[in-house]
Each structure stands twice: as structure tokens, then as C-alpha cells.
Short mmCIF file of C-alpha atoms in Angstrom, two decimals:
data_model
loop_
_atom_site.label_atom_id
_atom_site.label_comp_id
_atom_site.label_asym_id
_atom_site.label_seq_id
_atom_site.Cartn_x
_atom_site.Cartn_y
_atom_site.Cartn_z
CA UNK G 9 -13.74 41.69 -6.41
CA UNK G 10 -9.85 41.43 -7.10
CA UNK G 11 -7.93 43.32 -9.26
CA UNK G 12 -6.90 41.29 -12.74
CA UNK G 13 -4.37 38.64 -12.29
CA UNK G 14 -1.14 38.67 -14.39
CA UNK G 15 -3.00 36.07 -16.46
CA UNK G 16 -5.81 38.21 -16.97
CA UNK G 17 -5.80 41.37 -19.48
CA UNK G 18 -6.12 44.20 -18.02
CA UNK G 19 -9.27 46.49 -19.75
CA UNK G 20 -7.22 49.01 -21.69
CA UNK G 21 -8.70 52.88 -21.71
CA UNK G 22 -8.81 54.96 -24.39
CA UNK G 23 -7.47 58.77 -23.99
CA UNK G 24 -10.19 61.50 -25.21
CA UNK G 25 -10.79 65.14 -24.60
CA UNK G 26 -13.31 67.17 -23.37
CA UNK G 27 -13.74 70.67 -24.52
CA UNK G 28 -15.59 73.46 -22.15
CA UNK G 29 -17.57 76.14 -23.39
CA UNK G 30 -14.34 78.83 -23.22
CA UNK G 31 -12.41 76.17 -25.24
CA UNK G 32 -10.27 74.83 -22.72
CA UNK G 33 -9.15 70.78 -23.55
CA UNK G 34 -9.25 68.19 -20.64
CA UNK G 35 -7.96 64.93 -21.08
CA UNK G 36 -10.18 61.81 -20.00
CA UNK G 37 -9.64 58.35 -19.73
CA UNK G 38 -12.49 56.36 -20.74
CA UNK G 39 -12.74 52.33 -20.57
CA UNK G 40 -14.92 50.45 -22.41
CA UNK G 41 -19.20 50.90 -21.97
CA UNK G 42 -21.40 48.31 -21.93
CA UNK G 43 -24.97 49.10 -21.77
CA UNK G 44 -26.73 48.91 -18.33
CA UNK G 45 -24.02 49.67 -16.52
CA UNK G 46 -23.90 52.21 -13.85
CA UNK G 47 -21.29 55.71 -14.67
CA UNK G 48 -18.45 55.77 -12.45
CA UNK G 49 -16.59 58.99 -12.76
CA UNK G 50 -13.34 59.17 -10.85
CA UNK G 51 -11.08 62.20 -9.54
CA UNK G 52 -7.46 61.97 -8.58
CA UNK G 53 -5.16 63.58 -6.12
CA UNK G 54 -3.01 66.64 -6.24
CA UNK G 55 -0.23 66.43 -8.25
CA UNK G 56 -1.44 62.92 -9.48
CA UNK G 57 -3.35 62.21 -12.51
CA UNK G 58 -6.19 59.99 -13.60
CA UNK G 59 -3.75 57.20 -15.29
CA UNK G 60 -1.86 57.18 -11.62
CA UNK G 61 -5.09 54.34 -10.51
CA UNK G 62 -5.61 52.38 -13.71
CA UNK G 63 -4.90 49.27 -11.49
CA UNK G 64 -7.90 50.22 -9.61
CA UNK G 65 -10.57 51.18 -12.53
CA UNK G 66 -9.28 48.61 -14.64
CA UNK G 67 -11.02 46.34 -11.90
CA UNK G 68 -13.89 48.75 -11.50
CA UNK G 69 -14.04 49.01 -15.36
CA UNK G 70 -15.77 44.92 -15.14
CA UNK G 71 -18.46 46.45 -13.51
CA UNK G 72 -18.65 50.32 -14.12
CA UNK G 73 -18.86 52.53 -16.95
CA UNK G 74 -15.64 54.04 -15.91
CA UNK G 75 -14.53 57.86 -16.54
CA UNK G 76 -11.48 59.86 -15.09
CA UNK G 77 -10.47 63.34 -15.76
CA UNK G 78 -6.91 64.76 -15.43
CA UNK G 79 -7.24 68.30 -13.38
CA UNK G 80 -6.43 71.40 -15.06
CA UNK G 81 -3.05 71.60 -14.57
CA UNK G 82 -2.79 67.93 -14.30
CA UNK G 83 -2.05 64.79 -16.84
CA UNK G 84 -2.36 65.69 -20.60
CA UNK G 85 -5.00 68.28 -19.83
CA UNK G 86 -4.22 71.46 -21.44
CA UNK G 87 -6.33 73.77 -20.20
CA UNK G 88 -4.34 76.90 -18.68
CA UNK G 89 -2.81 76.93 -15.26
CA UNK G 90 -1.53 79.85 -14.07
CA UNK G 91 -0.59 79.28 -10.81
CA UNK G 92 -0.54 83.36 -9.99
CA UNK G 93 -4.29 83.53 -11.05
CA UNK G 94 -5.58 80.24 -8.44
CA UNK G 95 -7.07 82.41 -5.53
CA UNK G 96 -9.01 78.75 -4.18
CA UNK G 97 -10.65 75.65 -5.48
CA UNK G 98 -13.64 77.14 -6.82
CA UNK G 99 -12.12 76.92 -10.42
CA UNK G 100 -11.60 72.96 -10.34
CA UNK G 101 -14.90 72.81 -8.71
CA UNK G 102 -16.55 74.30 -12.15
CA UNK G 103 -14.47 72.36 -14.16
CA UNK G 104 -15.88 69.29 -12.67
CA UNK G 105 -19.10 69.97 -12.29
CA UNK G 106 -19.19 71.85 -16.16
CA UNK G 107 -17.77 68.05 -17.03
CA UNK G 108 -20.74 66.11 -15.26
CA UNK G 109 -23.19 68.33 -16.38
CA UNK G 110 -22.11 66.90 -19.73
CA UNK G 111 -23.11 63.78 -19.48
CA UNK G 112 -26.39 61.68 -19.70
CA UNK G 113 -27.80 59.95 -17.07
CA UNK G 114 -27.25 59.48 -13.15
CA UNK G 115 -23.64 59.45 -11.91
CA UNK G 116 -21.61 57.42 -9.20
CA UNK G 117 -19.13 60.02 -7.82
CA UNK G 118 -15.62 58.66 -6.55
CA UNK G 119 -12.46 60.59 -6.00
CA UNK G 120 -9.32 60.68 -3.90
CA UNK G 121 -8.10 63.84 -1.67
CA UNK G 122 -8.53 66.83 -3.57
CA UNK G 123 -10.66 64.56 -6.16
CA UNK G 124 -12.77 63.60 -3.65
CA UNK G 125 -13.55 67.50 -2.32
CA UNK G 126 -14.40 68.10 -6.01
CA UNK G 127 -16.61 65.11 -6.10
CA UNK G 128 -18.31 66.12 -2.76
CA UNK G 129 -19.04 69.57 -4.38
CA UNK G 130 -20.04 68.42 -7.64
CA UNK G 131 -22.52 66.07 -5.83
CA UNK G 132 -24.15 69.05 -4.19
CA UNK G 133 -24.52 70.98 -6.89
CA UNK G 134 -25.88 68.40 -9.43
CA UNK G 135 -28.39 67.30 -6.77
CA UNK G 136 -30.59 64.08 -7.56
CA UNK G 137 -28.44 63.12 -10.72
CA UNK G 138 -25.77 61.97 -8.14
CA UNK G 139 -26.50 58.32 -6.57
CA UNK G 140 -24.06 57.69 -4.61
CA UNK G 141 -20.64 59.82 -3.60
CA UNK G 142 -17.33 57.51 -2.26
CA UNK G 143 -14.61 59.72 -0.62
CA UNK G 144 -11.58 58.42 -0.15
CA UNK G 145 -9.61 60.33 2.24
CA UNK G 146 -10.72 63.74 1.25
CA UNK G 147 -9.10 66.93 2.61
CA UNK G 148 -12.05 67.63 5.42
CA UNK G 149 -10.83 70.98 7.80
CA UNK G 150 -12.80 71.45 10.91
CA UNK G 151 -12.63 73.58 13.89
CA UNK G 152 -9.59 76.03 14.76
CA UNK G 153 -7.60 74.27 11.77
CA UNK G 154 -10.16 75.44 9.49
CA UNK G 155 -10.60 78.95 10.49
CA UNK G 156 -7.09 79.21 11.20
CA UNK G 157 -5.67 78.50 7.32
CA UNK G 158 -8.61 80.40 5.82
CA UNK G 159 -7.42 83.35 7.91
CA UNK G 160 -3.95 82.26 6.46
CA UNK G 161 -5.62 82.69 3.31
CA UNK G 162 -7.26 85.45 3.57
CA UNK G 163 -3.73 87.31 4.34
CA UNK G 164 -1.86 85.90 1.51
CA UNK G 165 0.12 83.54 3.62
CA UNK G 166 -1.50 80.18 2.60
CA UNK G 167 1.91 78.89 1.06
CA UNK G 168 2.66 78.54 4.77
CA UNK G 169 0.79 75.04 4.06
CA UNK G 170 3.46 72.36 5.09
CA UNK G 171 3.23 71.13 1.86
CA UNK G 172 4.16 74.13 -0.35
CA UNK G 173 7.76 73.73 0.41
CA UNK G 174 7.71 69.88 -0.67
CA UNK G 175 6.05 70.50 -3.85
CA UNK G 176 8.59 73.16 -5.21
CA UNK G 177 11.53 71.05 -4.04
CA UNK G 178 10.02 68.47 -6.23
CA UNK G 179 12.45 67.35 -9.61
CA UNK G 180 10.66 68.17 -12.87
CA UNK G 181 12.94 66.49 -15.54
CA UNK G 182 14.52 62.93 -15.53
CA UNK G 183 16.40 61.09 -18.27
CA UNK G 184 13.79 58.65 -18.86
CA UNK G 185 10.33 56.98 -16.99
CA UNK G 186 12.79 54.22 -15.49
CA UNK G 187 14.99 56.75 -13.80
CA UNK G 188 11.42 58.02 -12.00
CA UNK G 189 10.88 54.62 -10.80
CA UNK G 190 13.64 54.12 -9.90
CA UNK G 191 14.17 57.71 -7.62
CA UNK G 192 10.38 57.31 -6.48
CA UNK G 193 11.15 53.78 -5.38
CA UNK G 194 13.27 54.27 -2.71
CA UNK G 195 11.15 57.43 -1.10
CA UNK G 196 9.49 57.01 1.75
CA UNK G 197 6.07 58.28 0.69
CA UNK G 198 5.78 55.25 -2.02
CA UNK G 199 6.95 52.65 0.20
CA UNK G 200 3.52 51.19 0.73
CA UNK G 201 2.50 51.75 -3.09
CA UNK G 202 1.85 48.24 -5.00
CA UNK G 203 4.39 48.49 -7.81
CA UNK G 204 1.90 48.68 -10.84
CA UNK G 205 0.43 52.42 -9.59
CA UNK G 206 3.79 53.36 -9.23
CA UNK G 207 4.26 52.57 -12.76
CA UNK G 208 1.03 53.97 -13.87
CA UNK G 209 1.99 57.42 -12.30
CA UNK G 210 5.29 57.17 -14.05
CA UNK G 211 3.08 56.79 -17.79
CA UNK G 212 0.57 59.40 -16.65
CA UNK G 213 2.25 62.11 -14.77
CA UNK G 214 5.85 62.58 -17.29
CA UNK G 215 5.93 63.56 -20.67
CA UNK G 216 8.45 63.76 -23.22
CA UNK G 217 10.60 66.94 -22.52
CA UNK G 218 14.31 68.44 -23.41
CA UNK G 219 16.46 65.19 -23.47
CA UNK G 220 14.06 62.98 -20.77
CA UNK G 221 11.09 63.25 -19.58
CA UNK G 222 9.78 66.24 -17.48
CA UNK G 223 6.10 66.57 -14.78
CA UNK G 224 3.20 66.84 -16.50
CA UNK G 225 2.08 68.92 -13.61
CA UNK G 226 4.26 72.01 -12.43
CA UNK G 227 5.41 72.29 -8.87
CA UNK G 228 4.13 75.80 -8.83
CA UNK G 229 0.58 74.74 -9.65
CA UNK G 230 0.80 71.85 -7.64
CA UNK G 231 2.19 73.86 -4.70
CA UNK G 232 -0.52 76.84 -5.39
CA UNK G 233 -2.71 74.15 -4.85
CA UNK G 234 -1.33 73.01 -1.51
CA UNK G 235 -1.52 76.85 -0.51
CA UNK G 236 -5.11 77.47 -1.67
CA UNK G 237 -6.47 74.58 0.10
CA UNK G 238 -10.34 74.27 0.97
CA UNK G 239 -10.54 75.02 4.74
CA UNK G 240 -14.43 74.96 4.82
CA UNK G 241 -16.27 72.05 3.06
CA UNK G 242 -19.20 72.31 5.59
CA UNK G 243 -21.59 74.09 3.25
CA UNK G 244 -21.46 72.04 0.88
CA UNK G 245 -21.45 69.07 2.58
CA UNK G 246 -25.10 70.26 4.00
CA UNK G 247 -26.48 70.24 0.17
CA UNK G 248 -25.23 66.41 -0.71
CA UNK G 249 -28.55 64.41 -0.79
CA UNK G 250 -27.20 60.80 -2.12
CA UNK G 251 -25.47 57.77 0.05
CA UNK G 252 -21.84 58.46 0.79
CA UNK G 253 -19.14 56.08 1.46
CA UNK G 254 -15.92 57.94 3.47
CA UNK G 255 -13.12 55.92 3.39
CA UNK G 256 -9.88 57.40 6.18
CA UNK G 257 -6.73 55.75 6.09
CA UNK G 258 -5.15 55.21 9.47
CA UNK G 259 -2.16 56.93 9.35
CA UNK G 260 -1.41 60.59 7.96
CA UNK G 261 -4.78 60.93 6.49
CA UNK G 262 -6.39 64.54 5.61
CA UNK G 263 -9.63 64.25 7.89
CA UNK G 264 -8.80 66.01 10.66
CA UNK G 265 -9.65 65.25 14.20
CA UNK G 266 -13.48 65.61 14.51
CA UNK G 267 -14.22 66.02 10.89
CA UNK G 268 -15.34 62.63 10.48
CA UNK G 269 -18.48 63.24 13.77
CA UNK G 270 -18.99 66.77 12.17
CA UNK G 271 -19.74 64.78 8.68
CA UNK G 272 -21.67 62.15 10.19
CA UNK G 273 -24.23 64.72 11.83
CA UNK G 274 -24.43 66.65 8.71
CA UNK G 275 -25.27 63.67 6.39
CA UNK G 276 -26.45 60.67 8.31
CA UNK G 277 -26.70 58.80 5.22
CA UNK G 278 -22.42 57.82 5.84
CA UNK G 279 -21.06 54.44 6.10
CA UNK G 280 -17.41 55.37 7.21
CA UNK G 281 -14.29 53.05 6.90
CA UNK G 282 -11.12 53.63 7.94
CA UNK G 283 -8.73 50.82 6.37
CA UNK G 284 -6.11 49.70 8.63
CA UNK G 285 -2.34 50.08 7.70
CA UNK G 286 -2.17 52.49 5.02
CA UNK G 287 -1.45 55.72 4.67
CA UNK G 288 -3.23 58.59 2.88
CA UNK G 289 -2.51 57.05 -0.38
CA UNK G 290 -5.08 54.86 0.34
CA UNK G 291 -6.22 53.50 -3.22
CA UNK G 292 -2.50 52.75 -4.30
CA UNK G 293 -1.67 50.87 -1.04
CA UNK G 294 -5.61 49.19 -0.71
CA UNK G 295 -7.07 48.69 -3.96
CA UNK G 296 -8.75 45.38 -4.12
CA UNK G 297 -10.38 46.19 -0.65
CA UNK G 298 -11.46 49.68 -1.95
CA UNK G 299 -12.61 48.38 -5.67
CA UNK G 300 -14.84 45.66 -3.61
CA UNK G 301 -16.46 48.44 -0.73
CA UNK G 302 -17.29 50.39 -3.52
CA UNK G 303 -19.11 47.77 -5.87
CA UNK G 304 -20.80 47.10 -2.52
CA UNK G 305 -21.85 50.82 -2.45
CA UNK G 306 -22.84 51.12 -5.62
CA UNK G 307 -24.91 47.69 -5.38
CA UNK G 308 -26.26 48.86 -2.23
CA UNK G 309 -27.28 52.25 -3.40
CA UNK G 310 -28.68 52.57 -6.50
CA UNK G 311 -32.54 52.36 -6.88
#
């Protein structure tokens, strides 16, 4: 597989929303169906959004019936965030899994980070629907790092996460979507991006605001997510019951030191990668290699 050549148009999305049973409004991207294809639903990153990888489902949208959600708190979701009121994950966890639960049919599962923890649990909790799960460096405590930050937690000191303090130095407002490019361009932490998600997280994660454009997603609610971190997937990892593919990036990547052998005993059905050279933003800085592992997943797979 390779992602769609300049020549090539790219398959556009179309924006919907999704409305819970309370009334809340989450924003989807949705590419085009065509029947007998396998449902792909895809979960982003903190702070991110699901337009940050159209590069990457617009390739996986010529063989997938391709969903993505923006979080609550995230994208052009609207659903409330009150950072104050976010104790732990437990509340994107049911927003997820209230989404699945809406559809028809079995599910591929895919997400990235945070996405990818809310995959994993959504997965165990919707049981045989679920075919196969891809995580792509997900945030996997283990050990004294786990019990230590849920103790953290427990006290009220979880914004001691190292990336609190990044998240609320973040800028919210710029004069336009070029003047983010141009600012996230020469950061460190996008150096490895290819250009067009850079681009695509410019469209997805700014909206119009005051006299530029301002985040889509606080830095409060992103850095109240940061501090309420899951620091014990294990349970849940017991209950998944379909294939998984867990993808590690080399360098800075969440899964901590022994996660990956405490995963493997838990669920034998793994087939681990780690993709040399990049960094945790793994699907931004290895997307044609991660579109064509997971069309080899999902090929392998499904019954």
C-alpha cells in the first residue's frame, strides 16, 4: 500500500455528528462506504484530532470503511469538557464504546496513544464484535511507574505528569492557520512529521476565533488529560479476545520498559513491531509502512 500520489485524489471525508443518549454532539469523519468492506474506526492522540491523520485513512479509506471520532474536548466535538470534573479516562472510555455500540456489524479497532488505550478498552468491553485491535504506541504503565502515578493520583498530585506543564504553556490563538505552520515547523517535536499531517492538524485542531484562529482543544483539558493518565491497563487488557497488532516507535515511545513482555503474556495473540527511526508520533512520521501492516492485519485476521 502507499499513500496517494500528488497525481492521485485524495478520498475526501465528509464531517457528521454523533449524538449520545444525554445529548452530547461528537464530530466524525466519515469517508466514503462501499459495500463488503471491513469498518475501520480510528482514535487519535491527546490534544490531536481525527483530521490530524487524513494522509493515513485517506490510504486506508481504498480499502476500509473508514470512521474517526474527535474526543470530547477535541476537534469540532462539542460535547462538554470541563477539565475540573475529569477525575480519569473512564469518561472517554464510555464515549467510545457508547459510539461503537452504535454501529452495525463487526469492527476493526485502530488508534494512536490515548486513542489506542480507548480502543484497547472498547475492544474488551464489546467482546466478539471486535476482530482485530492495532495499537499504535499506546500509553501502557507497568510496574513501580504504574503504581507510583496512580498513587500520584490518588493524592491529587497527577499534574506532576511531565507533560502538564507543556500543555498549559501551549499558544491558543494565532493570526491565521499559516502562522501555525509556520511556528509548529520549526519545533522540535514535528521535525520528523511528513508535511501534509502537519497541515491536516493545522485544518483540524484551529478554529476561527477573535481576529485568528484559536485550539480547538484547551490546554487545560488537554493538560487534565496528561494528569489523569491511565496507570493500569492490565485489566482490561486480560478481557481483549481478538488479534492485536502493537506497533512501538523506537524512540520516546509511551510503552514503558517491560510493558510490551507483560502484554505479550497476557494476550498471546500479539504480533509486535517496533518501527525504526521514529518517534512516538509514529503514524505522522511512518504512514505508508503503518497503512500497509495494518491492511496486512486486517487481511490476516478477519474470518
Amino acid at each position: 500500500m502507499t499513500l496517494a500520489a500528488d497525481s492521485e485524489p485524495a478520498i475526501a471525508p465528509q464531517q457528521i455528528h454523533w449524538t449520545n443518549e444525554t445529548g452530547e454532539s461528537f464530530s466524525i469523519l466519515r469517508f466514503p462506504f462501499v459495500a463488503g468492506r471491513p469498518l475501520l474506526h480510528w482514535a487519535h492522540a491527546t490534544g490531536f484530532n481525527a483530521t490530524t491523520y487524513r494522509p493515513l485513512l485517506q490510504a486506508l479509506a481504498g480499502h476500509f470503511n473508514v470512521l474517526a471520532w474527535d474526543m470530547r474536548g477535541h476537534g469540532a466535538s462539542s460535547a462538554p469538557a470541563d477539565p475540573g470534573r475529569l477525575r480519569d479516562w473512564t469518561l472517554f472510555y464510555d464515549d467510545l464504546a457508547a459510539y461503537l455500540e452504535s454501529l452495525e456489524g463487526p469492527l476493526l479497532l485502530a488508534g494512536h496513544s490515548v486513542g489506542a488505550v480507548c480502543s484497547l478498552v472498547a475492544a474488551a468491553r464489546l467482546g466478539p464484535r471486535v476482530e482485530g485491535l492495532c495499537l499504535v504506541d499506546p500509553i501502557l504503565m507497568c510496574g513501580a511507574a504504574g503504581v507510583g502515578f496512580g498513587l500520584l493520583k490518588r493524592a491529587g498530585l497527577g499534574d506532576r505528569h511531565p507533560l502538564v506543564a507543556g500543555a498549559l504553556r501551549r499558544g491558543r490563538t494565532f493570526p491565521s492557520r499559516q502562522a501555525v505552520l509556520d511556528n509548529y515547523a520549526r519545533k522540535r517535536v514535528f521535525a520528523g512529521w511528513a508535511p501534509e499531517f502537519l497541515a491536516a492538524y493545522a485544518d483540524g485542531g484551529f478554529r476561527s476565533g477573535g481576529a485568528g484562529v484559536e485550539l480547538c482543544c484547551a490546554p487545560e483539558w488537554e493538560a487534565r488529560q496528561f494528569a489523569t493518565t491511565e496507570h493500569d491497563p492490565w485489566g482490561w487488557v486480560e478481557r481483549i479476545r481478538c488479534p492485536v497488532l502493537l506497533v512501538q516507535a523506537e524512540r520516546e515511545s509511551t510503552i514503558l520498559p517491560g510493558a510490551v513482555r507483560r502484554f505479550r503474556q497476557l494476550h498471546r495473540d500479539t504480533r509486535h513491531r517496533v518501527y525504526r527511526g521514529t518517534t512516538h508520533f509514529v503514524p505522522m512520521e511512518s504512514a505508508e509502512r503503518l497503512a500497509g501492516d495494518l491492511l496486512a492485519f486486517a487481511q490476516d485476521v478477519r474470518p
